Amino acid sequence: MNGKKLEYKGEEALKEIERLTKHADEVQQNILKDILKQNGDTEYLKNYIKINEKCCSSNDIVAEFKRCVPVVTFSRIFPYIQRIANGEDSSLISGHKITELLCSSGTSNGKPKMMPSTEEDLDRRTFLYNLIMPIMNQYIPDLDKGKAMFLYFVKQETATPCGLPARTVLTSYYKSKHFKCRARDDPFNDFTSPDQTILCNDSSQSMYCQLLAALVHRRHVLRLGAVFASAFLRAISFLECNWLLLCNDIRSGQLNPIITDPSCRSAMTTLLSSPNPTLADQIDDICRRESWKGILCQLWPRAKYIEAVVTGSMAQYVAALEYYSGGKLPLVCTMYASSECYFGINLKPLSKPGEVTFTLLPNMCYFELLPLGENGEVWTEAYGQDEEVPPCKLVGLVHVKIGCFYELVVTTFSGLNRYRIGDVVQARGFHNRAPHFRFICRRNVVLSIDSDKTNEQDLHKSIAIAKKLLEPYNALLVEYTSFADTSSVPGHYVLYWEIRLHSPNLNSTAAAALDFSVVLQDCCIAVEEHLDYVYRRCRAKDKSIGPLEIRLVRVGTFDALMDLIIAQGGSMNQYKTPRCVNSNSAAIGLLDAHLERSVFSPRDPIWIP
């Protein structure tokens, strides 16, 4: 991708989207030819593509690629990445120099995978970022008249044995010249957070300073957000614990000495140029209110929307975001991306969270899709992670069928060839010739005791129904995770729930005295009734699965879980609460240490043969 594409702004950006999507098939074919031209001489591809006198044109090489190159998961490509990490040449998989390895969020298999990345990949990511504001401007005007309170975080990077940086994809971007040297006269780049606070490796100090800066600029903020909904809610929780200290800083014009990072202190000292007791009193008055319902609009009265990922497992946070915004701020999910590649963008950003779709941009990589279901049914048993997939089963980007489910397969410039991303998506329509998809779930996040297999989507759907039983009690399910407890026979599903009470008529002592045992038993039943046929058969007929258990944990437990996972090497910026945890992990110990009560489903779910 040449440098010109980085300059697409405003109408030019929208015209480029139209050009790419109108010619999606042609763009895709050219992308694959470019990738094979760049990487065709790599050790990996030479194992499968034999370039000779009979196969010398680009069309011949493309045909050979589609016929011979296997569809793979990370285990197949890992040995090559490991060799590069140890110092061997990038030409093992890429015709361009691999400049860094990008670590995944780590919720798929308990530890981060490392993905190859080149300097040109940053161009492609920046290109996609530059499309967001031209799209948003079509729906919400005058976003250039104020600031954006976006809470961004970096993770301290490590190095491979040969010295290659190993870091998250967002850390890579924030530390790159594309972010640090962005045009400062562009009003859409006017963030409340100084760069020094974003680039601080101490996530607590970074959070403190970014929230302080956002409060100082509260009257100028038009956009709120973070990368993931979980990170944004973590910021609200942090604010609940620290607003008094933040007000004191504003009132005195002096930064709290708990901030020791020199860059943060320098940036924030400049921002706190003089005492502002009036502003401090305004914030103090808002934060002292008994209920924090709608507090986001009170603290940042000009805010027009919240930007964060609210699809997939992040859908769990929609209710909490709507509570804190009073239901007044649209939840905007702008783009679809991963550590492997950035994929596409939401062309209808004001869609409701459950209706969000992403148009895959055909210039980002070469897309293929593995059919996984139709007629509203996902074939969860099809093509397991270790199962070989015949290349002929894949379909091209423009040949998907609306309503059908697929697993995303990509070929990238940085050396991933027919790589299974592991995401299940559903085709919902087309923008010109480019399809747009709804993200469904990650394929490999499941609970299983016997022949049952519960995926993330089914788990979330059943909990979403059950948690409605809490509403009459002014209670909100703010977090959950699960695990398959096989310590006894038969094994059973365990759900850890953190519930917050939001009743202005109850003080904390009275709220704590409420007994949720009966309603939690009803929640157990509701969850089980809405799990799939096989689970209910195993429970009601085969008796191979025991009653589902809900373990209620104290408020703040999932913040502690986040701290634990980050301390073990996770990323604040990319953190997603794991919807399933390992029964032998430290996470289980932490969750059980915060246990308030435990209830089991009092009866079998209904099962009809």
Coordinates of C-alpha atoms in Angstrom, one line a residue:
M1 CA 0.0 0.0 0.0
N2 CA 1.6 3.3 -1.1
G3 CA 1.7 6.4 1.0
K4 CA -1.0 8.2 -0.9
K5 CA -3.7 6.0 0.6
L6 CA -2.8 7.3 4.1
E7 CA -4.0 10.7 2.9
Y8 CA -7.6 9.7 2.2
K9 CA -9.8 12.0 4.3
G10 CA -13.3 13.3 4.1
E11 CA -15.0 12.8 0.7
E12 CA -11.9 11.2 -0.7
A13 CA -12.1 8.5 1.9
L14 CA -15.7 7.8 1.1
K15 CA -15.0 7.6 -2.6
E16 CA -12.2 5.2 -2.0
I17 CA -14.5 2.9 0.0
E18 CA -16.9 3.0 -2.9
R19 CA -14.2 2.2 -5.4
L20 CA -12.9 -0.7 -3.4
T21 CA -16.3 -2.2 -2.7
K22 CA -17.6 -1.8 -6.3
H23 CA -14.6 -3.7 -7.6
A24 CA -14.2 -6.1 -4.7
D25 CA -13.6 -9.2 -6.8
E26 CA -10.9 -7.5 -9.0
V27 CA -9.3 -6.0 -6.0
Q28 CA -9.1 -9.4 -4.2
Q29 CA -7.6 -11.1 -7.2
N30 CA -4.9 -8.4 -7.5
I31 CA -4.2 -8.5 -3.8
L32 CA -3.6 -12.3 -4.0
K33 CA -1.3 -11.8 -7.0
D34 CA 0.6 -9.1 -5.2
I35 CA 1.0 -11.3 -2.1
L36 CA 2.3 -14.3 -4.2
K37 CA 4.6 -12.0 -6.1
Q38 CA 6.1 -10.8 -2.8
N39 CA 6.1 -14.1 -0.9
G40 CA 6.2 -16.7 -3.6
D41 CA 9.8 -17.4 -3.1
T42 CA 9.5 -18.0 0.7
E43 CA 10.4 -21.4 2.2
Y44 CA 6.8 -21.9 3.3
L45 CA 5.1 -21.3 0.0
K46 CA 7.8 -23.2 -2.0
N47 CA 6.7 -26.3 -0.1
Y48 CA 3.4 -26.2 -2.0
I49 CA 3.7 -24.0 -5.1
K50 CA 6.1 -25.2 -7.8
I51 CA 6.9 -22.3 -10.1
N52 CA 8.2 -23.6 -13.4
E53 CA 7.9 -23.0 -17.1
K54 CA 4.3 -24.5 -17.0
C55 CA 3.3 -22.2 -14.1
C56 CA 4.8 -18.8 -14.7
S57 CA 2.0 -16.4 -15.2
S58 CA 0.3 -14.7 -12.2
N59 CA -3.0 -16.5 -13.1
D60 CA -1.3 -19.8 -13.1
I61 CA 0.3 -19.2 -9.7
V62 CA -3.0 -18.1 -8.3
A63 CA -4.6 -21.3 -9.5
E64 CA -1.7 -23.3 -8.0
F65 CA -2.1 -21.5 -4.7
K66 CA -5.8 -22.3 -4.5
R67 CA -5.3 -25.9 -5.4
C68 CA -2.2 -26.8 -3.4
V69 CA -1.7 -24.5 -0.4
P70 CA -3.4 -26.0 2.8
V71 CA -5.8 -24.3 5.1
V72 CA -4.0 -24.1 8.5
T73 CA -4.3 -23.1 12.1
F74 CA -1.6 -21.5 14.3
S75 CA 0.1 -24.9 15.1
R76 CA 1.2 -25.2 11.4
I77 CA 2.7 -21.8 11.1
F78 CA 4.2 -21.6 14.6
P79 CA 7.5 -23.4 13.9
Y80 CA 8.3 -20.8 11.2
I81 CA 7.5 -17.9 13.5
Q82 CA 9.5 -19.5 16.2
R83 CA 12.5 -19.8 13.9
I84 CA 12.2 -16.1 12.9
A85 CA 12.0 -15.2 16.6
N86 CA 15.2 -17.1 17.2
G87 CA 17.0 -15.2 14.4
E88 CA 16.4 -16.9 11.1
D89 CA 15.6 -14.8 8.1
S90 CA 12.1 -13.4 7.4
S91 CA 12.2 -15.1 4.0
L92 CA 10.9 -18.2 5.7
I93 CA 7.4 -16.8 5.3
S94 CA 7.7 -13.2 4.0
G95 CA 9.3 -11.5 1.1
H96 CA 9.5 -8.3 3.2
K97 CA 11.4 -7.9 6.5
I98 CA 9.4 -8.9 9.5
T99 CA 9.9 -6.0 11.9
E100 CA 7.9 -7.2 15.0
L101 CA 5.8 -10.0 16.3
L102 CA 2.3 -9.1 17.5
C103 CA 0.9 -10.8 20.5
S104 CA -2.8 -11.8 20.6
S105 CA -5.0 -11.0 23.5
G106 CA -4.5 -14.5 24.8
T107 CA -8.1 -15.4 25.7
S108 CA -8.3 -18.2 23.1
N109 CA -5.9 -20.7 24.4
G110 CA -4.5 -19.1 27.6
K111 CA -1.4 -17.6 26.2
P112 CA -0.7 -15.1 23.4
K113 CA 0.1 -16.2 19.9
M114 CA 2.7 -14.3 18.0
M115 CA 1.8 -13.0 14.6
P116 CA 4.4 -11.7 12.0
S117 CA 4.2 -8.0 11.0
T118 CA 6.0 -5.8 8.6
E119 CA 6.4 -2.0 8.3
E120 CA 3.8 -2.0 5.4
D121 CA 1.2 -3.6 7.8
L122 CA 1.2 -0.3 9.7
D123 CA 0.2 1.5 6.5
R124 CA -2.8 -0.8 6.1
R125 CA -3.9 -0.3 9.7
T126 CA -3.5 3.5 9.4
F127 CA -5.5 3.4 6.2
L128 CA -8.4 1.8 8.0
Y129 CA -8.2 4.2 11.0
N130 CA -8.4 7.1 8.6
L131 CA -11.8 5.9 7.3
I132 CA -13.6 6.1 10.6
M133 CA -14.2 9.8 11.0
P134 CA -15.4 10.4 7.4
I135 CA -18.0 7.6 8.0
M136 CA -19.0 9.0 11.4
N137 CA -19.4 12.5 10.0
Q138 CA -22.2 11.3 7.8
Y139 CA -24.3 10.4 10.8
I140 CA -23.1 12.8 13.6
P141 CA -22.1 16.3 12.4
D142 CA -19.6 18.8 14.0
L143 CA -17.3 16.2 15.5
D144 CA -14.4 18.5 14.7
K145 CA -15.8 21.1 17.2
G146 CA -14.4 19.4 20.3
K147 CA -12.2 16.7 21.8
A148 CA -12.2 12.9 22.0
M149 CA -11.9 11.2 25.4
F150 CA -10.5 7.9 24.2
L151 CA -8.7 5.8 26.8
Y152 CA -5.8 4.1 25.1
F153 CA -3.2 1.9 26.8
V154 CA 0.1 0.3 25.9
K155 CA 1.6 -2.9 27.2
Q156 CA 5.3 -3.1 28.0
E157 CA 6.9 -5.0 25.2
T158 CA 9.3 -7.9 25.3
A159 CA 11.9 -9.0 22.8
T160 CA 12.4 -12.3 21.1
P161 CA 15.8 -14.1 21.4
C162 CA 17.0 -12.3 18.2
G163 CA 15.8 -8.9 19.4
L164 CA 12.5 -8.5 17.5
P165 CA 9.9 -6.6 19.5
A166 CA 7.1 -8.7 20.7
R167 CA 4.1 -6.5 21.6
T168 CA 0.3 -6.1 21.1
V169 CA -1.0 -4.8 17.8
L170 CA -2.3 -1.6 19.6
T171 CA 1.0 -1.0 21.4
S172 CA 2.7 -1.3 18.0
Y173 CA 0.3 1.3 16.5
Y174 CA 0.5 3.8 19.4
K175 CA 4.3 3.6 19.4
S176 CA 4.6 4.0 15.6
K177 CA 5.2 7.2 13.7
H178 CA 1.7 6.9 12.2
F179 CA 0.2 7.7 15.7
K180 CA 2.9 9.8 17.3
C181 CA 3.5 11.9 14.2
R182 CA -0.1 12.3 13.2
A183 CA -1.3 15.7 11.9
R184 CA -1.8 17.8 15.0
D185 CA -3.9 20.4 13.1
D186 CA -6.5 17.7 12.3
P187 CA -9.4 18.4 14.7
F188 CA -10.3 14.7 14.7
N189 CA -7.0 13.9 16.3
D190 CA -7.6 16.2 19.2
F191 CA -7.6 13.8 22.2
T192 CA -7.9 14.8 25.8
S193 CA -5.1 12.4 26.8
P194 CA -1.6 13.6 26.2
D195 CA 0.5 11.1 24.2
Q196 CA 2.8 10.7 27.2
T197 CA -0.1 9.3 29.3
I198 CA -1.2 6.9 26.6
L199 CA 2.4 5.6 26.2
C200 CA 2.9 5.1 29.9
N201 CA 3.6 1.4 30.7
D202 CA 2.1 1.7 34.1
S203 CA -1.6 1.1 33.4
S204 CA -2.8 2.5 36.8
Q205 CA -0.8 5.8 36.3
S206 CA -1.9 6.0 32.7
M207 CA -5.6 5.5 33.7
Y208 CA -5.3 8.2 36.5
C209 CA -3.8 10.7 34.2
Q210 CA -6.1 10.1 31.2
L211 CA -9.2 10.4 33.4
L212 CA -7.8 13.6 35.0
A213 CA -7.2 15.1 31.6
A214 CA -10.7 14.1 30.5
L215 CA -12.2 15.8 33.5
V216 CA -10.1 19.0 33.0
H217 CA -11.5 19.1 29.4
R218 CA -15.0 18.0 30.4
R219 CA -16.8 20.8 28.6
H220 CA -15.0 20.2 25.3
V221 CA -15.5 16.4 25.0
L222 CA -17.7 15.2 22.1
R223 CA -16.6 11.5 21.9
L224 CA -16.1 8.9 24.7
G225 CA -14.5 5.5 24.3
A226 CA -11.9 2.9 24.6
V227 CA -11.0 0.0 22.3
F228 CA -13.1 -2.6 24.2
A229 CA -16.2 -2.0 26.3
S230 CA -14.5 -3.8 29.2
A231 CA -11.7 -1.2 29.3
F232 CA -14.2 1.7 29.3
L233 CA -16.2 0.2 32.2
R234 CA -12.9 -0.5 34.0
A235 CA -12.3 3.3 33.7
I236 CA -15.7 4.1 35.3
S237 CA -14.8 1.7 38.2
F238 CA -11.5 3.4 38.6
L239 CA -13.2 6.8 38.6
E240 CA -15.6 5.6 41.4
C241 CA -12.6 4.8 43.5
N242 CA -10.4 7.8 42.7
W243 CA -12.7 10.8 41.9
L244 CA -11.9 12.5 45.2
L245 CA -8.1 12.5 44.4
L246 CA -8.8 13.7 40.9
C247 CA -10.9 16.6 42.2
N248 CA -8.1 17.5 44.7
D249 CA -5.6 17.7 41.8
I250 CA -7.9 20.0 39.9
R251 CA -8.7 22.1 42.9
S252 CA -5.1 22.6 43.9
G253 CA -3.5 22.7 40.4
Q254 CA -1.0 20.1 41.6
L255 CA -0.6 16.5 40.4
N256 CA -0.9 13.8 43.1
P257 CA 2.6 12.5 44.1
I258 CA 1.3 8.9 43.4
I259 CA 2.1 9.7 39.8
T260 CA 5.8 9.0 39.5
D261 CA 6.2 8.5 35.7
P262 CA 8.4 11.4 34.6
S263 CA 6.6 11.8 31.2
C264 CA 3.2 11.7 32.8
R265 CA 4.2 14.2 35.4
S266 CA 5.6 16.6 32.8
A267 CA 2.5 16.4 30.6
M268 CA 0.0 16.7 33.4
T269 CA 1.8 19.5 35.2
T270 CA 1.5 21.5 32.0
L271 CA -2.2 20.7 31.8
L272 CA -2.8 21.6 35.5
S273 CA -1.4 25.1 35.0
S274 CA -3.4 26.7 37.8
P275 CA -5.9 25.8 40.5
N276 CA -9.5 25.4 39.4
P277 CA -11.7 25.1 42.4
T278 CA -14.9 25.8 40.5
L279 CA -14.3 22.9 38.1
A280 CA -13.4 20.6 41.0
D281 CA -16.6 21.5 42.9
Q282 CA -18.7 20.7 39.8
I283 CA -17.2 17.3 39.4
D284 CA -17.4 16.7 43.2
D285 CA -21.1 17.5 43.2
I286 CA -21.8 15.0 40.3
C287 CA -19.7 12.2 41.7
R288 CA -21.3 12.5 45.2
R289 CA -24.7 11.7 43.9
E290 CA -26.3 8.5 45.2
S291 CA -26.9 7.0 41.8
W292 CA -24.3 7.0 39.0
K293 CA -27.0 6.3 36.4
G294 CA -26.4 8.6 33.5
I295 CA -23.2 10.0 35.0
L296 CA -21.3 10.0 31.7
C297 CA -23.6 12.6 30.3
Q298 CA -23.3 14.6 33.5
L299 CA -19.6 14.6 33.6
W300 CA -19.2 15.2 29.8
P301 CA -22.4 17.0 28.8
R302 CA -21.5 17.5 25.2
A303 CA -20.7 13.9 24.5
K304 CA -22.5 12.4 21.5
Y305 CA -21.6 8.7 21.5
I306 CA -19.4 6.0 23.1
E307 CA -17.0 4.2 20.9
A308 CA -16.0 0.7 21.8
V309 CA -16.2 -2.9 20.7
V310 CA -19.6 -4.2 21.9
T311 CA -19.9 -7.3 19.7
G312 CA -19.2 -10.9 20.5
S313 CA -18.3 -11.4 24.2
M314 CA -18.3 -7.6 24.6
A315 CA -22.1 -7.6 24.2
Q316 CA -22.2 -8.5 27.9
Y317 CA -21.3 -4.9 28.7
V318 CA -24.1 -3.2 26.7
A319 CA -26.5 -3.0 29.7
A320 CA -23.8 -1.4 32.0
L321 CA -22.8 1.1 29.3
E322 CA -26.4 2.1 28.8
Y323 CA -26.9 2.4 32.6
Y324 CA -23.9 4.8 33.0
S325 CA -25.0 6.8 29.9
G326 CA -28.6 6.9 31.0
G327 CA -29.4 5.3 27.6
K328 CA -28.7 8.7 25.9
L329 CA -25.5 7.9 24.1
P330 CA -25.3 5.6 21.0
L331 CA -22.8 2.7 21.4
V332 CA -20.6 2.8 18.3
C333 CA -18.5 -0.1 17.1
T334 CA -16.4 1.2 14.3
M335 CA -14.1 -1.6 13.0
Y336 CA -13.3 -5.3 12.9
A337 CA -9.6 -6.2 13.5
S338 CA -7.3 -8.7 15.1
S339 CA -3.6 -9.2 15.7
E340 CA -3.4 -11.1 12.4
C341 CA -4.9 -8.5 10.2
Y342 CA -7.3 -5.5 10.2
F343 CA -10.4 -6.7 8.3
G344 CA -13.1 -4.1 7.8
I345 CA -15.3 -1.3 9.0
N346 CA -18.8 -0.5 10.1
L347 CA -20.5 1.6 7.5
K348 CA -23.6 2.0 9.6
P349 CA -22.0 3.0 13.0
L350 CA -25.3 3.9 14.7
S351 CA -26.7 0.4 14.4
K352 CA -27.8 -1.2 17.6
P353 CA -25.1 -3.4 19.2
G354 CA -26.9 -6.6 18.2
E355 CA -27.2 -5.5 14.6
V356 CA -23.6 -4.3 14.0
T357 CA -22.1 -5.5 10.8
F358 CA -18.6 -5.0 9.3
T359 CA -17.9 -4.6 5.6
L360 CA -14.6 -6.4 4.8
L361 CA -12.4 -4.1 2.8
P362 CA -10.9 -6.2 -0.1
N363 CA -7.5 -4.4 0.0
M364 CA -6.6 -5.4 3.5
C365 CA -5.7 -9.0 2.7
Y366 CA -6.9 -12.0 0.6
F367 CA -10.2 -13.3 2.2
E368 CA -11.6 -16.8 1.9
L369 CA -14.5 -18.2 3.9
L370 CA -15.1 -21.6 5.3
P371 CA -18.8 -22.5 5.3
L372 CA -20.1 -23.4 8.8
G373 CA -23.9 -23.3 8.5
E374 CA -27.0 -22.0 6.9
N375 CA -30.7 -21.6 7.6
G376 CA -29.9 -19.9 10.9
E377 CA -27.9 -22.9 12.3
V378 CA -24.2 -22.9 13.0
W379 CA -22.5 -26.3 12.4
T380 CA -20.3 -26.0 15.6
E381 CA -19.0 -29.6 15.0
A382 CA -17.7 -28.8 11.5
Y383 CA -13.9 -28.5 10.9
G384 CA -12.4 -28.6 14.4
Q385 CA -9.2 -26.7 15.1
D386 CA -7.1 -29.8 14.3
E387 CA -9.2 -31.1 11.4
E388 CA -7.8 -30.8 7.9
V389 CA -10.0 -28.6 5.7
P390 CA -10.0 -29.4 1.9
P391 CA -9.1 -26.2 0.1
C392 CA -12.0 -26.7 -2.3
K393 CA -14.4 -26.0 0.6
L394 CA -13.4 -22.4 0.8
V395 CA -15.4 -19.7 -1.0
G396 CA -14.2 -16.3 -2.2
L397 CA -15.2 -13.0 -0.6
V398 CA -17.8 -12.0 -3.1
H399 CA -19.4 -15.4 -3.4
V400 CA -20.8 -15.8 0.2
K401 CA -24.5 -16.3 0.7
I402 CA -26.6 -14.0 2.8
G403 CA -27.6 -15.6 6.1
C404 CA -24.9 -18.3 6.0
F405 CA -22.2 -18.7 8.7
Y406 CA -18.5 -18.8 7.9
E407 CA -15.1 -19.0 9.5
L408 CA -12.8 -16.3 8.3
V409 CA -9.6 -17.5 6.5
V410 CA -7.0 -14.9 5.5
T411 CA -3.8 -14.7 3.4
T412 CA -1.7 -11.7 4.4
F413 CA 1.3 -9.8 3.1
S414 CA 3.2 -10.7 6.3
G415 CA 3.2 -14.4 5.7
L416 CA 0.0 -16.0 6.9
N417 CA -1.3 -18.3 4.1
R418 CA -4.9 -19.6 4.3
Y419 CA -4.9 -19.0 8.0
R420 CA -8.0 -19.8 10.0
I421 CA -8.7 -16.8 12.2
G422 CA -11.2 -18.8 14.4
D423 CA -14.0 -16.2 14.1
V424 CA -17.5 -17.3 13.2
V425 CA -19.3 -14.6 11.2
Q426 CA -22.6 -14.4 9.4
A427 CA -23.1 -12.8 6.0
R428 CA -25.8 -10.2 6.3
G429 CA -25.7 -8.4 3.0
F430 CA -23.5 -6.5 0.6
H431 CA -22.2 -3.0 0.1
N432 CA -21.8 -2.9 -3.6
R433 CA -19.8 -6.2 -4.2
A434 CA -18.2 -6.4 -0.8
P435 CA -20.1 -8.4 1.8
H436 CA -20.8 -7.3 5.4
F437 CA -20.8 -9.7 8.3
R438 CA -22.1 -9.9 11.8
F439 CA -19.5 -11.2 14.2
I440 CA -20.9 -14.3 16.1
C441 CA -18.2 -15.7 18.3
R442 CA -14.8 -17.3 18.6
R443 CA -15.1 -21.0 17.6
N444 CA -12.8 -22.4 20.3
V445 CA -14.4 -20.9 23.4
V446 CA -16.6 -23.8 24.7
L447 CA -17.8 -25.6 27.8
S448 CA -17.9 -29.3 27.6
I449 CA -18.6 -32.1 30.1
D450 CA -19.8 -35.0 28.0
S451 CA -21.0 -34.9 24.4
D452 CA -22.2 -31.4 24.9
K453 CA -20.4 -28.4 23.4
T454 CA -21.5 -25.0 24.4
N455 CA -20.0 -22.2 22.4
E456 CA -19.6 -18.5 23.5
Q457 CA -22.6 -17.4 21.5
D458 CA -25.0 -19.9 23.1
L459 CA -23.6 -19.2 26.6
H460 CA -24.1 -15.5 26.2
K461 CA -27.6 -15.9 24.8
S462 CA -28.7 -18.0 27.7
I463 CA -27.2 -15.7 30.3
A464 CA -28.8 -12.6 28.6
I465 CA -32.2 -14.2 29.0
A466 CA -31.5 -15.3 32.6
K467 CA -30.2 -11.9 33.8
K468 CA -33.6 -10.3 33.0
L469 CA -34.8 -12.0 36.2
L470 CA -32.6 -9.6 38.2
E471 CA -34.2 -6.5 36.8
P472 CA -37.1 -6.3 39.3
Y473 CA -34.5 -6.1 42.1
N474 CA -32.6 -3.2 40.5
A475 CA -29.7 -5.5 40.1
L476 CA -27.3 -5.6 37.1
L477 CA -25.1 -8.5 36.0
V478 CA -21.9 -6.7 35.2
E479 CA -19.5 -9.6 34.6
Y480 CA -19.4 -13.3 34.2
T481 CA -17.1 -16.2 33.4
S482 CA -17.5 -20.0 33.5
F483 CA -15.7 -23.3 33.7
A484 CA -16.6 -27.0 33.4
D485 CA -16.2 -28.5 36.8
T486 CA -15.2 -32.1 36.5
S487 CA -13.9 -32.5 40.1
S488 CA -17.0 -34.6 40.9
V489 CA -19.1 -37.1 38.9
P490 CA -21.0 -36.0 37.0
G491 CA -19.4 -32.8 36.2
H492 CA -21.3 -29.6 35.8
Y493 CA -21.2 -26.0 34.5
V494 CA -20.2 -23.3 36.9
L495 CA -21.0 -19.6 36.2
Y496 CA -19.3 -16.9 38.2
W497 CA -21.5 -13.8 38.4
E498 CA -20.7 -10.3 39.7
I499 CA -23.9 -8.3 40.4
R500 CA -24.3 -4.7 41.3
L501 CA -27.3 -3.2 43.0
H502 CA -28.6 0.1 41.7
S503 CA -31.4 1.1 43.9
P504 CA -31.4 4.7 45.2
N505 CA -33.8 3.6 48.0
L506 CA -31.4 1.1 49.5
N507 CA -28.2 1.9 51.4
S508 CA -25.3 -0.4 51.1
T509 CA -26.1 -2.3 54.3
A510 CA -29.7 -3.0 53.4
A511 CA -28.7 -4.0 49.8
A512 CA -26.1 -6.4 51.2
A513 CA -28.8 -8.0 53.3
L514 CA -31.0 -8.9 50.4
D515 CA -31.0 -12.7 49.7
F516 CA -30.7 -13.5 46.1
S517 CA -30.7 -17.3 46.6
V518 CA -34.2 -17.9 45.2
V519 CA -33.8 -15.6 42.2
L520 CA -30.4 -17.0 41.4
Q521 CA -31.9 -20.5 41.4
D522 CA -34.4 -19.2 38.9
C523 CA -31.5 -17.8 36.9
C524 CA -29.9 -21.3 36.9
I525 CA -33.1 -22.8 35.5
A526 CA -33.3 -20.1 32.8
V527 CA -29.8 -20.6 31.7
E528 CA -30.2 -24.3 31.4
E529 CA -33.5 -24.1 29.6
H530 CA -31.9 -22.0 26.9
L531 CA -28.8 -24.1 26.3
D532 CA -28.9 -26.5 23.4
Y533 CA -30.6 -29.8 22.8
V534 CA -27.6 -32.0 23.6
Y535 CA -26.9 -30.2 26.9
R536 CA -30.5 -30.6 28.0
R537 CA -30.5 -34.3 27.0
C538 CA -27.3 -34.9 29.0
R539 CA -28.8 -33.2 32.0
A540 CA -32.4 -34.5 31.9
K541 CA -32.1 -38.0 30.3
D542 CA -28.5 -39.2 30.3
K543 CA -27.7 -37.6 33.7
S544 CA -24.1 -37.2 32.5
I545 CA -24.1 -33.5 33.5
G546 CA -25.0 -32.3 37.0
P547 CA -27.0 -29.2 37.9
L548 CA -25.7 -25.9 36.7
E549 CA -24.1 -23.7 39.5
I550 CA -24.0 -20.0 39.9
R551 CA -21.3 -18.6 42.2
L552 CA -22.0 -15.0 43.2
V553 CA -18.8 -13.1 43.8
R554 CA -18.2 -9.8 45.6
V555 CA -18.3 -6.5 43.7
G556 CA -14.8 -5.7 42.3
T557 CA -13.9 -9.4 41.8
F558 CA -13.6 -9.1 38.0
D559 CA -11.4 -6.0 38.3
A560 CA -9.1 -8.2 40.5
L561 CA -9.3 -10.9 37.8
M562 CA -8.3 -8.3 35.2
D563 CA -5.3 -7.2 37.4
L564 CA -4.3 -10.9 37.8
I565 CA -4.3 -11.6 34.0
I566 CA -2.5 -8.3 33.2
A567 CA 0.1 -9.1 35.9
Q568 CA 0.7 -12.5 34.1
G569 CA 1.5 -10.7 30.9
G570 CA -1.9 -9.7 29.5
S571 CA -2.6 -6.3 27.9
M572 CA -4.9 -3.6 29.5
N573 CA -5.7 -2.3 26.0
Q574 CA -6.7 -5.7 24.6
Y575 CA -8.1 -7.3 27.7
K576 CA -11.3 -9.2 27.3
T577 CA -12.8 -11.1 30.3
P578 CA -12.4 -14.8 29.5
R579 CA -15.8 -16.3 29.2
C580 CA -14.3 -19.7 30.1
V581 CA -11.4 -20.2 32.5
N582 CA -9.3 -23.3 33.2
S583 CA -10.3 -25.2 36.2
N584 CA -6.7 -25.4 37.4
S585 CA -5.9 -21.8 36.8
A586 CA -5.1 -19.0 39.3
A587 CA -8.2 -17.3 38.1
I588 CA -10.4 -20.0 39.7
G589 CA -8.6 -19.5 43.0
L590 CA -9.1 -15.8 42.9
L591 CA -12.8 -16.1 42.0
D592 CA -13.5 -18.6 44.7
A593 CA -11.6 -16.4 47.2
H594 CA -14.2 -13.7 46.6
L595 CA -17.2 -16.0 46.8
E596 CA -20.4 -14.7 48.5
R597 CA -22.7 -17.5 47.9
S598 CA -23.4 -20.5 45.6
V599 CA -26.7 -21.9 44.3
F600 CA -27.5 -24.8 42.0
S601 CA -30.3 -25.4 39.6
P602 CA -33.1 -26.9 41.6
R603 CA -34.5 -29.1 38.8
D604 CA -33.7 -30.6 35.4
P605 CA -34.3 -28.5 32.3
I606 CA -37.1 -29.6 30.0
W607 CA -36.0 -32.0 27.3
I608 CA -38.3 -33.5 24.7
P609 CA -36.9 -36.3 22.5

